[in-house]
PDB file of C-alpha atoms in Angstrom:
ATOM      1  CA  MET A 122       8.543  14.875   2.330  1.00 55.00           C
ATOM      2  CA  THR A 123       8.012  12.169  -0.263  1.00 62.00           C
ATOM      3  CA  GLU A 124       7.949   8.475   0.561  1.00 62.00           C
ATOM      4  CA  SER A 125      11.514   8.093  -0.799  1.00 74.00           C
ATOM      5  CA  SER A 126      12.743  10.948   1.367  1.00 79.00           C
ATOM      6  CA  LEU A 127      10.966   9.392   4.344  1.00 84.00           C
ATOM      7  CA  GLU A 128      12.638   6.093   3.503  1.00 85.00           C
ATOM      8  CA  LEU A 129      16.104   7.720   3.385  1.00 89.00           C
ATOM      9  CA  LYS A 130      15.480   9.425   6.719  1.00 89.00           C
ATOM     10  CA  ARG A 131      14.339   6.086   8.152  1.00 87.00           C
ATOM     11  CA  ARG A 132      17.482   4.359   6.846  1.00 89.00           C
ATOM     12  CA  ILE A 133      19.703   7.022   8.384  1.00 91.00           C
ATOM     13  CA  LEU A 134      17.920   6.642  11.728  1.00 88.00           C
ATOM     14  CA  ARG A 135      18.274   2.849  11.621  1.00 85.00           C
ATOM     15  CA  ARG A 136      21.928   3.092  10.699  1.00 87.00           C
ATOM     16  CA  VAL A 137      22.611   5.352  13.675  1.00 84.00           C
ATOM     17  CA  GLU A 138      20.570   3.038  15.941  1.00 81.00           C
ATOM     18  CA  ALA A 139      22.649   0.097  14.704  1.00 76.00           C
ATOM     19  CA  PHE A 140      25.947   1.955  14.986  1.00 77.00           C
ATOM     20  CA  PRO A 141      25.649   4.691  17.607  1.00 76.00           C
ATOM     21  CA  GLY A 142      28.308   7.360  17.289  1.00 79.00           C
ATOM     22  CA  LEU A 143      28.603   7.404  13.494  1.00 82.00           C
ATOM     23  CA  HIS A 144      29.652  10.778  12.134  1.00 87.00           C
ATOM     24  CA  LEU A 145      28.030  12.673   9.312  1.00 90.00           C
ATOM     25  CA  ARG A 146      30.546  11.906   6.583  1.00 88.00           C
ATOM     26  CA  GLU A 147      30.527   8.185   7.348  1.00 86.00           C
ATOM     27  CA  ILE A 148      26.710   8.044   7.270  1.00 90.00           C
ATOM     28  CA  ALA A 149      26.669   9.892   3.931  1.00 90.00           C
ATOM     29  CA  ARG A 150      29.270   7.490   2.531  1.00 88.00           C
ATOM     30  CA  GLN A 151      27.399   4.400   3.682  1.00 87.00           C
ATOM     31  CA  GLU A 152      24.078   5.680   2.366  1.00 88.00           C
ATOM     32  CA  GLU A 153      25.727   6.855  -0.877  1.00 89.00           C
ATOM     33  CA  VAL A 154      24.081  10.281  -0.704  1.00 90.00           C
ATOM     34  CA  SER A 155      25.572  13.751  -0.394  1.00 91.00           C
ATOM     35  CA  GLU A 156      26.732  15.097   2.946  1.00 90.00           C
ATOM     36  CA  ALA A 157      24.385  18.040   2.509  1.00 92.00           C
ATOM     37  CA  LEU A 158      21.345  15.791   2.148  1.00 91.00           C
ATOM     38  CA  THR A 159      22.501  13.550   4.978  1.00 92.00           C
ATOM     39  CA  GLY A 160      23.063  16.604   7.167  1.00 92.00           C
ATOM     40  CA  TYR A 161      19.584  17.891   6.315  1.00 91.00           C
ATOM     41  CA  HIS A 162      17.943  14.663   7.471  1.00 92.00           C
ATOM     42  CA  LEU A 163      20.193  14.348  10.532  1.00 93.00           C
ATOM     43  CA  ASP A 164      19.317  17.901  11.594  1.00 92.00           C
ATOM     44  CA  ALA A 165      15.615  17.072  11.257  1.00 89.00           C
ATOM     45  CA  LEU A 166      16.063  13.882  13.300  1.00 90.00           C
ATOM     46  CA  VAL A 167      17.900  15.799  16.012  1.00 90.00           C
ATOM     47  CA  ALA A 168      15.232  18.539  15.983  1.00 88.00           C
ATOM     48  CA  GLN A 169      12.416  16.051  16.529  1.00 83.00           C
ATOM     49  CA  GLY A 170      14.303  14.299  19.300  1.00 83.00           C
ATOM     50  CA  ASP A 171      15.112  10.991  17.603  1.00 84.00           C
ATOM     51  CA  LEU A 172      18.855  11.534  17.615  1.00 87.00           C
ATOM     52  CA  GLU A 173      21.291  13.332  19.823  1.00 85.00           C
ATOM     53  CA  GLU A 174      24.272  15.143  18.349  1.00 87.00           C
ATOM     54  CA  ARG A 175      27.650  15.485  20.037  1.00 82.00           C
ATOM     55  CA  VAL A 176      30.731  17.125  18.594  1.00 80.00           C
ATOM     56  CA  GLU A 177      33.705  14.939  19.408  1.00 71.00           C
ATOM     57  CA  ALA A 178      37.215  15.664  18.115  1.00 71.00           C
ATOM     58  CA  GLY A 179      35.786  17.860  15.418  1.00 77.00           C
ATOM     59  CA  TYR A 180      33.285  15.256  14.202  1.00 80.00           C
ATOM     60  CA  ARG A 181      29.517  15.597  14.465  1.00 85.00           C
ATOM     61  CA  ARG A 182      28.576  12.233  15.929  1.00 83.00           C
ATOM     62  CA  PHE A 183      25.017  10.996  16.320  1.00 86.00           C
ATOM     63  CA  TYR A 184      23.392   8.781  18.934  1.00 82.00           C
ATOM     64  CA  PRO A 185      19.863   7.343  19.199  1.00 82.00           C
ATOM     65  CA  THR A 186      17.632   8.616  21.989  1.00 81.00           C
ATOM     66  CA  HIS A 187      14.846   6.007  22.030  1.00 70.00           C
ATOM     67  CA  GLY A 188      14.226   2.372  22.820  1.00 61.00           C
ATOM     68  CA  VAL A 189      13.200  -0.011  20.042  1.00 56.00           C
ATOM     69  CA  THR A 190       9.801  -1.436  21.056  1.00 58.00           C
ATOM     70  CA  PRO A 191       6.576   0.190  19.759  1.00 64.00           C
ATOM     71  CA  THR A 192       3.799   0.681  22.279  1.00 71.00           C
ATOM     72  CA  ALA A 193       0.349  -0.901  21.842  1.00 71.00           C
ATOM     73  CA  GLU A 194      -1.034   2.441  20.648  1.00 76.00           C
ATOM     74  CA  GLU A 195       1.813   2.826  18.164  1.00 74.00           C
ATOM     75  CA  ARG A 196       1.133  -0.669  16.822  1.00 68.00           C
ATOM     76  CA  GLY A 197      -2.528   0.322  16.306  1.00 74.00           C
ATOM     77  CA  LEU A 198      -1.533   3.405  14.335  1.00 78.00           C
ATOM     78  CA  LEU A 199       0.944   1.402  12.260  1.00 74.00           C
ATOM     79  CA  ALA A 200      -1.800  -1.126  11.458  1.00 71.00           C
ATOM     80  CA  LEU A 201      -3.926   1.708  10.076  1.00 78.00           C
ATOM     81  CA  LEU A 202      -1.001   3.023   8.055  1.00 80.00           C
ATOM     82  CA  ARG A 203      -0.019  -0.310   6.544  1.00 71.00           C
ATOM     83  CA  GLN A 204      -2.174   0.395   3.498  1.00 75.00           C
ATOM     84  CA  PRO A 205      -0.493   2.540   0.852  1.00 77.00           C
ATOM     85  CA  ALA A 206      -3.288   5.125   0.463  1.00 82.00           C
ATOM     86  CA  PRO A 207      -3.579   6.303   4.093  1.00 87.00           C
ATOM     87  CA  LEU A 208       0.203   6.169   4.465  1.00 87.00           C
ATOM     88  CA  GLU A 209       0.688   8.368   1.392  1.00 86.00           C
ATOM     89  CA  ILE A 210      -1.933  10.822   2.652  1.00 91.00           C
ATOM     90  CA  VAL A 211      -0.392  11.074   6.119  1.00 91.00           C
ATOM     91  CA  VAL A 212       3.114  11.528   4.700  1.00 88.00           C
ATOM     92  CA  PHE A 213       1.770  14.227   2.352  1.00 91.00           C
ATOM     93  CA  LEU A 214      -0.021  16.011   5.199  1.00 92.00           C
ATOM     94  CA  LEU A 215       3.095  15.893   7.362  1.00 89.00           C
ATOM     95  CA  GLU A 216       4.925  17.806   4.667  1.00 87.00           C
ATOM     96  CA  ASN A 217       1.937  19.975   3.707  1.00 90.00           C
ATOM     97  CA  PRO A 218      -0.069  20.664   6.868  1.00 90.00           C
ATOM     98  CA  GLY A 219      -3.417  22.253   6.089  1.00 92.00           C
ATOM     99  CA  ALA A 220      -3.563  20.841   2.547  1.00 93.00           C
ATOM    100  CA  THR A 221      -7.031  20.748   1.039  1.00 93.00           C
ATOM    101  CA  HIS A 222      -8.863  17.700  -0.290  1.00 93.00           C
ATOM    102  CA  THR A 223      -8.200  18.896  -3.842  1.00 92.00           C
ATOM    103  CA  GLN A 224      -4.474  19.296  -3.216  1.00 92.00           C
ATOM    104  CA  VAL A 225      -4.214  15.795  -1.747  1.00 91.00           C
ATOM    105  CA  THR A 226      -6.156  14.364  -4.695  1.00 89.00           C
ATOM    106  CA  GLU A 227      -4.042  16.133  -7.302  1.00 88.00           C
ATOM    107  CA  GLN A 228      -0.666  15.493  -5.701  1.00 86.00           C
ATOM    108  CA  LEU A 229      -1.229  11.811  -4.980  1.00 84.00           C
ATOM    109  CA  GLY A 230      -3.056  11.058  -8.239  1.00 79.00           C
ATOM    110  CA  ARG A 231      -5.872   9.210  -6.511  1.00 79.00           C
ATOM    111  CA  SER A 232      -9.600   9.579  -7.105  1.00 81.00           C
ATOM    112  CA  LYS A 233     -11.592  12.090  -5.064  1.00 85.00           C
ATOM    113  CA  SER A 234     -13.778   9.348  -3.655  1.00 85.00           C
ATOM    114  CA  THR A 235     -10.770   7.301  -2.510  1.00 83.00           C
ATOM    115  CA  VAL A 236      -9.173  10.343  -0.844  1.00 89.00           C
ATOM    116  CA  SER A 237     -12.505  11.240   0.839  1.00 90.00           C
ATOM    117  CA  TYR A 238     -12.887   7.704   2.150  1.00 89.00           C
ATOM    118  CA  GLN A 239      -9.316   7.512   3.459  1.00 89.00           C
ATOM    119  CA  LEU A 240      -9.419  10.993   5.026  1.00 92.00           C
ATOM    120  CA  GLN A 241     -12.666  10.100   6.777  1.00 91.00           C
ATOM    121  CA  LYS A 242     -11.041   6.946   8.172  1.00 88.00           C
ATOM    122  CA  LEU A 243      -7.984   8.905   9.346  1.00 91.00           C
ATOM    123  CA  VAL A 244     -10.173  11.573  10.985  1.00 92.00           C
ATOM    124  CA  GLU A 245     -12.261   8.900  12.739  1.00 89.00           C
ATOM    125  CA  ALA A 246      -9.050   7.258  14.003  1.00 86.00           C
ATOM    126  CA  GLY A 247      -7.941  10.605  15.419  1.00 88.00           C
ATOM    127  CA  LEU A 248      -4.837  10.624  13.259  1.00 89.00           C
ATOM    128  CA  VAL A 249      -5.900  13.580  11.114  1.00 93.00           C
ATOM    129  CA  THR A 250      -8.054  16.572  11.912  1.00 93.00           C
ATOM    130  CA  ALA A 251     -10.203  18.572   9.488  1.00 91.00           C
ATOM    131  CA  ARG A 252      -9.858  22.362   9.738  1.00 87.00           C
ATOM    132  CA  THR A 253     -12.699  24.639   8.744  1.00 85.00           C
ATOM    133  CA  GLU A 254     -10.947  28.023   8.698  1.00 82.00           C
ATOM    134  CA  PRO A 255      -9.034  27.853   6.453  1.00 84.00           C
ATOM    135  CA  VAL A 256     -10.328  24.580   5.071  1.00 88.00           C
ATOM    136  CA  GLY A 257      -7.771  21.786   5.139  1.00 92.00           C
ATOM    137  CA  TYR A 258      -6.442  18.725   6.874  1.00 94.00           C
ATOM    138  CA  GLU A 259      -3.503  18.219   9.179  1.00 92.00           C
ATOM    139  CA  VAL A 260      -1.948  15.395  11.152  1.00 92.00           C
ATOM    140  CA  VAL A 261      -2.726  15.439  14.862  1.00 90.00           C
ATOM    141  CA  ASP A 262       0.540  15.439  16.820  1.00 86.00           C
ATOM    142  CA  ALA A 263       2.587  15.575  13.623  1.00 87.00           C
ATOM    143  CA  LYS A 264       5.900  15.376  15.443  1.00 85.00           C
ATOM    144  CA  ARG A 265       5.024  12.075  17.112  1.00 84.00           C
ATOM    145  CA  ILE A 266       3.531  10.530  13.969  1.00 86.00           C
ATOM    146  CA  GLY A 267       6.536  11.639  11.904  1.00 85.00           C
ATOM    147  CA  ARG A 268       8.830  10.049  14.453  1.00 80.00           C
ATOM    148  CA  LEU A 269       6.730   6.869  14.506  1.00 81.00           C
ATOM    149  CA  LEU A 270       6.882   6.513  10.718  1.00 82.00           C
ATOM    150  CA  LEU A 271      10.625   6.943  10.779  1.00 78.00           C
ATOM    151  CA  LYS A 272      11.136   4.341  13.450  1.00 73.00           C
ATOM    152  CA  TRP A 273       8.811   1.653  12.128  1.00 70.00           C
ATOM    153  CA  THR A 274       7.853   0.429   8.698  1.00 66.00           C
ATOM    154  CA  PRO A 275       4.135  -0.456   8.700  1.00 66.00           C
ATOM    155  CA  THR A 276       3.816  -4.145   7.847  1.00 62.00           C
ATOM    156  CA  ARG A 277       1.428  -5.127   5.053  1.00 67.00           C
ATOM    157  CA  ASP A 278      -0.685  -8.254   5.143  1.00 70.00           C
ATOM    158  CA  ALA A 279      -1.591 -10.493   2.195  1.00 78.00           C
ATOM    159  CA  THR A 280      -4.646  -8.404   1.271  1.00 78.00           C
ATOM    160  CA  ASP A 281      -2.567  -5.220   1.094  1.00 76.00           C
ATOM    161  CA  ARG A 282       0.101  -6.943  -0.965  1.00 78.00           C
ATOM    162  CA  PHE A 283      -2.628  -8.260  -3.297  1.00 83.00           C
ATOM    163  CA  SER A 284      -4.071  -4.728  -3.655  1.00 80.00           C
ATOM    164  CA  THR A 285      -0.621  -3.273  -4.278  1.00 78.00           C
ATOM    165  CA  LEU A 286       0.020  -5.855  -7.001  1.00 82.00           C
ATOM    166  CA  TRP A 287      -3.132  -4.869  -8.899  1.00 84.00           C
ATOM    167  CA  ARG A 288      -2.544  -1.167  -8.277  1.00 78.00           C
ATOM    168  CA  SER A 289       0.836  -1.489  -9.957  1.00 77.00           C
ATOM    169  CA  PHE A 290      -0.846  -3.303 -12.873  1.00 80.00           C
ATOM    170  CA  TYR A 291      -3.480  -0.610 -13.353  1.00 80.00           C
ATOM    171  CA  GLY A 292      -1.006   2.214 -12.679  1.00 68.00           C
ATOM    172  CA  SER A 293      -1.852   5.541 -11.079  1.00 51.00           C
ATOM    173  CA  ARG A 294      -5.006   6.222 -13.104  1.00 51.00           C
ATOM    174  CA  LYS A 295      -7.584   8.109 -11.144  1.00 44.00           C
ATOM    175  CA  GLY A 296     -10.051   5.647  -9.771  1.00 44.00           C
ATOM    176  CA  GLY A 297      -7.943   2.673 -10.797  1.00 42.00           C
ATOM    177  CA  ALA A 298      -6.694   0.094  -8.361  1.00 41.00           C
TER     178      ALA A 298
ATOM    179  CA  MET B  72      -5.686 -45.121 -13.815  1.00 64.00           C
ATOM    180  CA  LEU B  73      -7.188 -41.659 -14.019  1.00 73.00           C
ATOM    181  CA  ASP B  74      -8.834 -40.710 -17.268  1.00 84.00           C
ATOM    182  CA  ALA B  75      -8.466 -37.287 -18.876  1.00 84.00           C
ATOM    183  CA  HIS B  76     -11.973 -36.254 -17.801  1.00 82.00           C
ATOM    184  CA  SER B  77     -11.226 -36.901 -14.152  1.00 87.00           C
ATOM    185  CA  VAL B  78      -7.924 -35.024 -14.302  1.00 90.00           C
ATOM    186  CA  SER B  79      -9.595 -32.069 -16.061  1.00 90.00           C
ATOM    187  CA  PHE B  80     -12.346 -32.118 -13.469  1.00 92.00           C
ATOM    188  CA  GLY B  81      -9.752 -31.963 -10.680  1.00 93.00           C
ATOM    189  CA  PHE B  82      -7.854 -29.111 -12.307  1.00 95.00           C
ATOM    190  CA  LEU B  83     -11.070 -27.144 -12.828  1.00 95.00           C
ATOM    191  CA  ILE B  84     -12.098 -27.572  -9.195  1.00 96.00           C
ATOM    192  CA  VAL B  85      -8.664 -26.426  -7.998  1.00 97.00           C
ATOM    193  CA  SER B  86      -8.832 -23.406 -10.378  1.00 96.00           C
ATOM    194  CA  GLY B  87     -12.287 -22.544  -9.090  1.00 96.00           C
ATOM    195  CA  LEU B  88     -11.244 -22.770  -5.449  1.00 97.00           C
ATOM    196  CA  LEU B  89      -8.111 -20.682  -6.031  1.00 97.00           C
ATOM    197  CA  SER B  90     -10.239 -18.099  -7.841  1.00 97.00           C
ATOM    198  CA  LEU B  91     -12.590 -17.963  -4.861  1.00 96.00           C
ATOM    199  CA  GLY B  92      -9.594 -17.360  -2.582  1.00 95.00           C
ATOM    200  CA  LEU B  93      -8.335 -14.535  -4.786  1.00 95.00           C
ATOM    201  CA  LEU B  94     -11.884 -13.176  -4.990  1.00 96.00           C
ATOM    202  CA  GLY B  95     -11.809 -12.966  -1.191  1.00 94.00           C
ATOM    203  CA  PHE B  96      -8.577 -10.946  -1.295  1.00 92.00           C
ATOM    204  CA  ALA B  97     -10.044  -8.603  -3.925  1.00 93.00           C
ATOM    205  CA  ILE B  98     -13.225  -8.010  -1.900  1.00 93.00           C
ATOM    206  CA  ARG B  99     -11.283  -7.363   1.309  1.00 88.00           C
ATOM    207  CA  GLY B 100      -8.927  -5.026  -0.556  1.00 85.00           C
ATOM    208  CA  PHE B 101     -11.861  -3.128  -2.057  1.00 87.00           C
ATOM    209  CA  ARG B 102     -13.594  -2.812   1.302  1.00 84.00           C
ATOM    210  CA  ARG B 103     -10.410  -1.384   2.813  1.00 78.00           C
ATOM    211  CA  SER B 104      -9.484   1.077   0.095  1.00 76.00           C
ATOM    212  CA  HIS B 105     -12.643   1.593  -2.011  1.00 78.00           C
ATOM    213  CA  GLU B 106     -10.456   1.555  -5.111  1.00 79.00           C
ATOM    214  CA  SER B 107     -12.672   0.773  -8.062  1.00 82.00           C
ATOM    215  CA  GLY B 108     -10.038  -1.270  -9.910  1.00 86.00           C
ATOM    216  CA  LEU B 109     -10.285  -3.924  -7.223  1.00 89.00           C
ATOM    217  CA  ALA B 110     -14.011  -4.233  -7.908  1.00 91.00           C
ATOM    218  CA  PHE B 111     -13.148  -5.189 -11.486  1.00 93.00           C
ATOM    219  CA  VAL B 112     -10.591  -7.698 -10.229  1.00 94.00           C
ATOM    220  CA  ALA B 113     -13.251  -9.200  -7.959  1.00 96.00           C
ATOM    221  CA  GLY B 114     -15.661  -9.378 -10.905  1.00 96.00           C
ATOM    222  CA  ALA B 115     -13.101 -11.147 -13.083  1.00 96.00           C
ATOM    223  CA  PHE B 116     -12.336 -13.763 -10.439  1.00 97.00           C
ATOM    224  CA  THR B 117     -16.061 -14.296  -9.886  1.00 97.00           C
ATOM    225  CA  ILE B 118     -16.621 -15.018 -13.579  1.00 97.00           C
ATOM    226  CA  PHE B 119     -13.585 -17.288 -13.681  1.00 96.00           C
ATOM    227  CA  ALA B 120     -14.685 -19.237 -10.610  1.00 97.00           C
ATOM    228  CA  ILE B 121     -18.238 -19.668 -11.927  1.00 96.00           C
ATOM    229  CA  LYS B 122     -16.906 -20.801 -15.298  1.00 95.00           C
ATOM    230  CA  SER B 123     -14.537 -23.292 -13.700  1.00 95.00           C
ATOM    231  CA  PHE B 124     -17.239 -24.870 -11.539  1.00 95.00           C
ATOM    232  CA  LEU B 125     -19.751 -24.877 -14.399  1.00 94.00           C
ATOM    233  CA  VAL B 126     -17.375 -26.625 -16.788  1.00 93.00           C
ATOM    234  CA  ALA B 127     -16.330 -29.071 -14.053  1.00 93.00           C
ATOM    235  CA  TYR B 128     -19.980 -29.892 -13.381  1.00 93.00           C
ATOM    236  CA  ALA B 129     -20.694 -30.333 -17.090  1.00 91.00           C
ATOM    237  CA  LEU B 130     -17.668 -32.598 -17.524  1.00 88.00           C
ATOM    238  CA  ARG B 131     -18.702 -34.748 -14.603  1.00 88.00           C
ATOM    239  CA  THR B 132     -22.372 -35.070 -15.526  1.00 90.00           C
ATOM    240  CA  GLY B 133     -22.162 -34.754 -19.290  1.00 84.00           C
ATOM    241  CA  SER B 134     -25.112 -32.387 -19.122  1.00 83.00           C
ATOM    242  CA  ILE B 135     -23.708 -30.031 -21.767  1.00 84.00           C
ATOM    243  CA  GLU B 136     -22.600 -31.278 -25.145  1.00 85.00           C
ATOM    244  CA  HIS B 137     -18.906 -30.861 -25.975  1.00 85.00           C
ATOM    245  CA  GLU B 138     -19.228 -28.019 -28.512  1.00 87.00           C
ATOM    246  CA  ARG B 139     -21.404 -25.946 -26.202  1.00 89.00           C
ATOM    247  CA  LEU B 140     -18.992 -26.622 -23.349  1.00 88.00           C
ATOM    248  CA  GLU B 141     -16.100 -25.255 -25.398  1.00 91.00           C
ATOM    249  CA  LEU B 142     -18.204 -22.202 -26.180  1.00 92.00           C
ATOM    250  CA  VAL B 143     -18.956 -21.615 -22.485  1.00 90.00           C
ATOM    251  CA  ASP B 144     -15.269 -22.108 -21.662  1.00 92.00           C
ATOM    252  CA  ALA B 145     -14.109 -19.642 -24.327  1.00 94.00           C
ATOM    253  CA  MET B 146     -16.752 -17.047 -23.411  1.00 94.00           C
ATOM    254  CA  GLY B 147     -15.830 -17.305 -19.741  1.00 94.00           C
ATOM    255  CA  ASP B 148     -12.156 -16.755 -20.526  1.00 95.00           C
ATOM    256  CA  LEU B 149     -12.948 -13.787 -22.769  1.00 96.00           C
ATOM    257  CA  ALA B 150     -15.223 -12.195 -20.162  1.00 96.00           C
ATOM    258  CA  THR B 151     -12.552 -12.648 -17.486  1.00 95.00           C
ATOM    259  CA  VAL B 152      -9.836 -11.005 -19.575  1.00 94.00           C
ATOM    260  CA  LEU B 153     -12.140  -8.151 -20.638  1.00 94.00           C
ATOM    261  CA  ILE B 154     -13.060  -7.381 -17.041  1.00 94.00           C
ATOM    262  CA  PHE B 155      -9.393  -7.470 -16.015  1.00 91.00           C
ATOM    263  CA  VAL B 156      -8.398  -4.922 -18.657  1.00 89.00           C
ATOM    264  CA  ALA B 157     -11.553  -2.763 -18.461  1.00 89.00           C
ATOM    265  CA  PRO B 158     -10.087  -0.343 -15.849  1.00 86.00           C
ATOM    266  CA  LEU B 159      -7.255   0.441 -18.274  1.00 84.00           C
ATOM    267  CA  PHE B 160      -9.674   1.788 -20.872  1.00 79.00           C
ATOM    268  CA  TRP B 161     -12.861   2.652 -19.021  1.00 69.00           C
ATOM    269  CA  PRO B 162     -13.194   6.410 -18.356  1.00 57.00           C
ATOM    270  CA  MET B 163     -13.121   6.330 -14.552  1.00 53.00           C
ATOM    271  CA  LYS B 164     -15.430   8.579 -12.603  1.00 45.00           C
ATOM    272  CA  THR B 165     -13.343  10.925 -10.432  1.00 38.00           C
ATOM    273  CA  GLN B 166     -16.159  12.193  -8.239  1.00 33.00           C
TER     274      GLN B 166
END
């Protein structure tokens, strides 16, 4: 799951929360993506308990299953994930549970030291766990974290926006900002 | 009526203070992410802030003659730009 795919899934969830009872074709039309892709994300949202599906008059209609207020713990996790690097790592590990340090480094195009630092922070926060056999990392309670990321966009403060600005200037060079 | 020296002095102080603010953002960003590019950004803003305050001080006190002041100003600008672009060309250490 890339960040853009996560963003599409989040948009679909928000659309259904805003307009409960939308059917698949209408969601696909409004999001301007194929019905197959929309159906794929809707199935995933139903499977993880974010949406409920009912077939009414031949239409697959979708309804939200949750409230809209994050808990204090969820706000704490979102604060940790407001920086791009840990967010990218968590999203990558959700899609690739058990990925090694090298795989994270190569796929995200970040320096080894940056990935080590961020993974250590995520492990200390209890968001990620390090496996020894086989070696790798995975998100603790992946289903809940995946759901959390879909429901809420981590807000970025001025420092994060400043860092993002310079990161975009220096590009994705290893070790660059 | 403000003379040109006083206006320049004011602009330099404002530039220096803004640079210090941006230096703060760069340091906080580096401490959060440990991304080396932000260390260069912090370095560039440090040089720029020092240069601004130094030139402001020299303008106010007249302690540095005009030609030397221009030299300091130009060198400060060059150093700032070089530090900003260094991460684009410097072979970054990956481990």
